[in-house]
Amino acid sequence: MSDETYQLLIDFQTLLVGAVGFLGVILTLIANARLSRKAEKDSLEQRRLSVVAAVTAELTLFRATFDRLSEHADEDTEWVVVPRMELRHFEAVTDEIGLLGPDLCKDVLNAILAIEEINSIFAIEALESTEYNFRVDPETLELAADRMQYNGEVIDRALAGLSISHSAKR
């Protein structure tokens, strides 16, 4: 190294150290911002998967209930006890239902409305009701069974979308 270069480095050493330090700070900020965005994206995905799991569990339960009740619609009985269809898990994730995206959100909300429709039929037509169930006559169960067949298809569409959503984003 020549004397001129050495003297130039000595004269501007403070500037060079400041520039290197400033470059290090900028690179650190860029890396932290990237890591923060990735962590937020991962957190949103975890929340979305939690919504998918809760809604899938609830809809699967009600779909099975529809199937069981439909099987009893042809039985010759005086009355049938039907459970109230309360949406427990769905209410816990209602605020985050938008994480599912517009199409899947619409399918899930239609399925929830289908469940509430069946519950309303039983509530209106019940011979007797308790906190946990309804006692209905066979005609009411037969009427509800026709709606449960259609509404079951609405639930199936939502469950199919939830299944695709769950497996596609993993």
GROMACS .gro file of C-alpha atoms in nm, residues 2-154:
model
  153
    2SER     CA    1   0.139   0.339  -0.094
    3ASP     CA    2   0.191   0.622   0.153
    4GLU     CA    3  -0.081   0.826  -0.020
    5THR     CA    4  -0.339   0.547   0.014
    6TYR     CA    5  -0.241   0.491   0.375
    7GLN     CA    6  -0.273   0.861   0.453
    8LEU     CA    7  -0.610   0.874   0.272
    9LEU     CA    8  -0.739   0.583   0.488
   10ILE     CA    9  -0.620   0.754   0.805
   11ASP     CA   10  -0.780   1.084   0.707
   12PHE     CA   11  -1.116   0.924   0.626
   13GLN     CA   12  -1.122   0.637   0.876
   14THR     CA   13  -1.412   0.785   1.074
   15LEU     CA   14  -1.617   0.821   0.757
   16LEU     CA   15  -1.537   0.463   0.647
   17VAL     CA   16  -1.623   0.314   0.987
   18GLY     CA   17  -1.948   0.515   0.996
   19ALA     CA   18  -2.044   0.397   0.646
   20VAL     CA   19  -1.974   0.031   0.729
   21GLY     CA   20  -2.167   0.062   1.058
   22PHE     CA   21  -2.459   0.232   0.885
   23LEU     CA   22  -2.466  -0.040   0.617
   24GLY     CA   23  -2.477  -0.301   0.895
   25VAL     CA   24  -2.773  -0.127   1.059
   26ILE     CA   25  -2.961  -0.110   0.726
   27LEU     CA   26  -2.898  -0.480   0.654
   28THR     CA   27  -3.016  -0.571   1.005
   29LEU     CA   28  -3.336  -0.370   0.962
   30ILE     CA   29  -3.407  -0.538   0.627
   31ALA     CA   30  -3.348  -0.886   0.772
   32ASN     CA   31  -3.567  -0.813   1.077
   33ALA     CA   32  -3.848  -0.681   0.859
   34ARG     CA   33  -3.836  -0.998   0.646
   35LEU     CA   34  -3.840  -1.221   0.954
   36SER     CA   35  -4.126  -1.020   1.104
   37ARG     CA   36  -4.335  -1.051   0.785
   38LYS     CA   37  -4.272  -1.426   0.774
   39ALA     CA   38  -4.365  -1.466   1.142
   40GLU     CA   39  -4.688  -1.270   1.087
   41LYS     CA   40  -4.771  -1.477   0.778
   42ASP     CA   41  -4.707  -1.800   0.973
   43SER     CA   42  -4.923  -1.675   1.260
   44LEU     CA   43  -5.211  -1.594   1.023
   45GLU     CA   44  -5.181  -1.938   0.866
   46GLN     CA   45  -5.192  -2.104   1.209
   47ARG     CA   46  -5.501  -1.903   1.300
   48ARG     CA   47  -5.662  -1.997   0.967
   49LEU     CA   48  -5.588  -2.366   1.027
   50SER     CA   49  -5.741  -2.337   1.375
   51VAL     CA   50  -6.058  -2.190   1.222
   52VAL     CA   51  -6.064  -2.468   0.961
   53ALA     CA   52  -6.027  -2.734   1.233
   54ALA     CA   53  -6.297  -2.588   1.460
   55VAL     CA   54  -6.549  -2.535   1.181
   56THR     CA   55  -6.477  -2.876   1.027
   57ALA     CA   56  -6.534  -3.048   1.361
   58GLU     CA   57  -6.862  -2.865   1.417
   59LEU     CA   58  -6.998  -2.919   1.066
   60THR     CA   59  -6.898  -3.288   1.070
   61LEU     CA   60  -7.087  -3.336   1.395
   62PHE     CA   61  -7.401  -3.172   1.262
   63ARG     CA   62  -7.380  -3.361   0.932
   64ALA     CA   63  -7.372  -3.688   1.128
   65THR     CA   64  -7.668  -3.567   1.338
   66PHE     CA   65  -7.863  -3.494   1.019
   67ASP     CA   66  -7.790  -3.845   0.891
   68ARG     CA   67  -7.894  -4.009   1.220
   69LEU     CA   68  -8.217  -3.811   1.241
   70SER     CA   69  -8.304  -3.878   0.877
   71GLU     CA   70  -8.272  -4.251   0.941
   72HIS     CA   71  -8.541  -4.226   1.212
   73ALA     CA   72  -8.785  -4.024   1.000
   74ASP     CA   73  -8.968  -4.335   0.873
   75GLU     CA   74  -9.004  -4.501   1.213
   76ASP     CA   75  -9.354  -4.548   1.352
   77THR     CA   76  -9.330  -4.381   1.692
   78GLU     CA   77  -9.540  -4.140   1.891
   79TRP     CA   78  -9.255  -3.890   1.931
   80VAL     CA   79  -8.880  -3.854   1.885
   81VAL     CA   80  -8.622  -3.672   2.097
   82VAL     CA   81  -8.401  -3.447   1.885
   83PRO     CA   82  -8.092  -3.269   2.022
   84ARG     CA   83  -8.070  -2.891   2.003
   85MET     CA   84  -7.811  -2.797   1.745
   86GLU     CA   85  -7.600  -2.538   1.922
   87LEU     CA   86  -7.299  -2.393   1.747
   88ARG     CA   87  -7.033  -2.393   2.017
   89HIS     CA   88  -6.701  -2.398   1.830
   90PHE     CA   89  -6.817  -2.178   1.547
   91GLU     CA   90  -6.906  -1.894   1.782
   92ALA     CA   91  -6.552  -1.903   1.922
   93VAL     CA   92  -6.399  -1.840   1.577
   94THR     CA   93  -6.663  -1.613   1.424
   95ASP     CA   94  -6.433  -1.310   1.438
   96GLU     CA   95  -6.172  -1.491   1.228
   97ILE     CA   96  -6.400  -1.657   0.972
   98GLY     CA   97  -6.267  -1.412   0.711
   99LEU     CA   98  -5.934  -1.596   0.718
  100LEU     CA   99  -6.101  -1.869   0.510
  101GLY     CA  100  -6.135  -1.645   0.205
  102PRO     CA  101  -6.455  -1.518   0.044
  103ASP     CA  102  -6.578  -1.834  -0.133
  104LEU     CA  103  -6.514  -2.073   0.153
  105CYS     CA  104  -6.649  -1.821   0.403
  106LYS     CA  105  -6.973  -1.805   0.202
  107ASP     CA  106  -7.001  -2.186   0.194
  108VAL     CA  107  -6.939  -2.213   0.569
  109LEU     CA  108  -7.191  -1.941   0.651
  110ASN     CA  109  -7.450  -2.112   0.428
  111ALA     CA  110  -7.387  -2.437   0.617
  112ILE     CA  111  -7.432  -2.259   0.951
  113LEU     CA  112  -7.759  -2.108   0.828
  114ALA     CA  113  -7.870  -2.454   0.714
  115ILE     CA  114  -7.811  -2.590   1.065
  116GLU     CA  115  -7.996  -2.299   1.222
  117GLU     CA  116  -8.289  -2.355   0.983
  118ILE     CA  117  -8.327  -2.716   1.099
  119ASN     CA  118  -8.299  -2.610   1.462
  120SER     CA  119  -8.572  -2.349   1.400
  121ILE     CA  120  -8.805  -2.610   1.248
  122PHE     CA  121  -8.769  -2.822   1.560
  123ALA     CA  122  -8.807  -2.521   1.792
  124ILE     CA  123  -9.129  -2.410   1.622
  125GLU     CA  124  -9.286  -2.754   1.585
  126ALA     CA  125  -9.170  -2.915   1.911
  127LEU     CA  126  -9.425  -3.080   2.135
  128GLU     CA  127  -9.194  -3.004   2.424
  129SER     CA  128  -8.847  -2.856   2.457
  130THR     CA  129  -8.573  -2.851   2.717
  131GLU     CA  130  -8.238  -2.681   2.734
  132TYR     CA  131  -8.077  -2.971   2.547
  133ASN     CA  132  -8.339  -3.121   2.316
  134PHE     CA  133  -8.680  -3.114   2.151
  135ARG     CA  134  -8.953  -3.374   2.158
  136VAL     CA  135  -9.118  -3.378   1.815
  137ASP     CA  136  -9.382  -3.583   1.641
  138PRO     CA  137  -9.295  -3.804   1.340
  139GLU     CA  138  -9.450  -3.558   1.091
  140THR     CA  139  -9.217  -3.282   1.209
  141LEU     CA  140  -8.919  -3.515   1.184
  142GLU     CA  141  -9.025  -3.614   0.832
  143LEU     CA  142  -9.059  -3.247   0.731
  144ALA     CA  143  -8.717  -3.173   0.880
  145ALA     CA  144  -8.568  -3.484   0.712
  146ASP     CA  145  -8.654  -3.340   0.370
  147ARG     CA  146  -8.478  -3.015   0.459
  148MET     CA  147  -8.189  -3.204   0.622
  149GLN     CA  148  -8.122  -3.385   0.294
  150TYR     CA  149  -8.086  -3.056   0.108
  151ASN     CA  150  -7.906  -2.881   0.396
  152GLY     CA  151  -7.675  -3.182   0.432
  153GLU     CA  152  -7.556  -3.115   0.077
  154VAL     CA  153  -7.487  -2.753   0.175
   0.00000   0.00000   0.00000
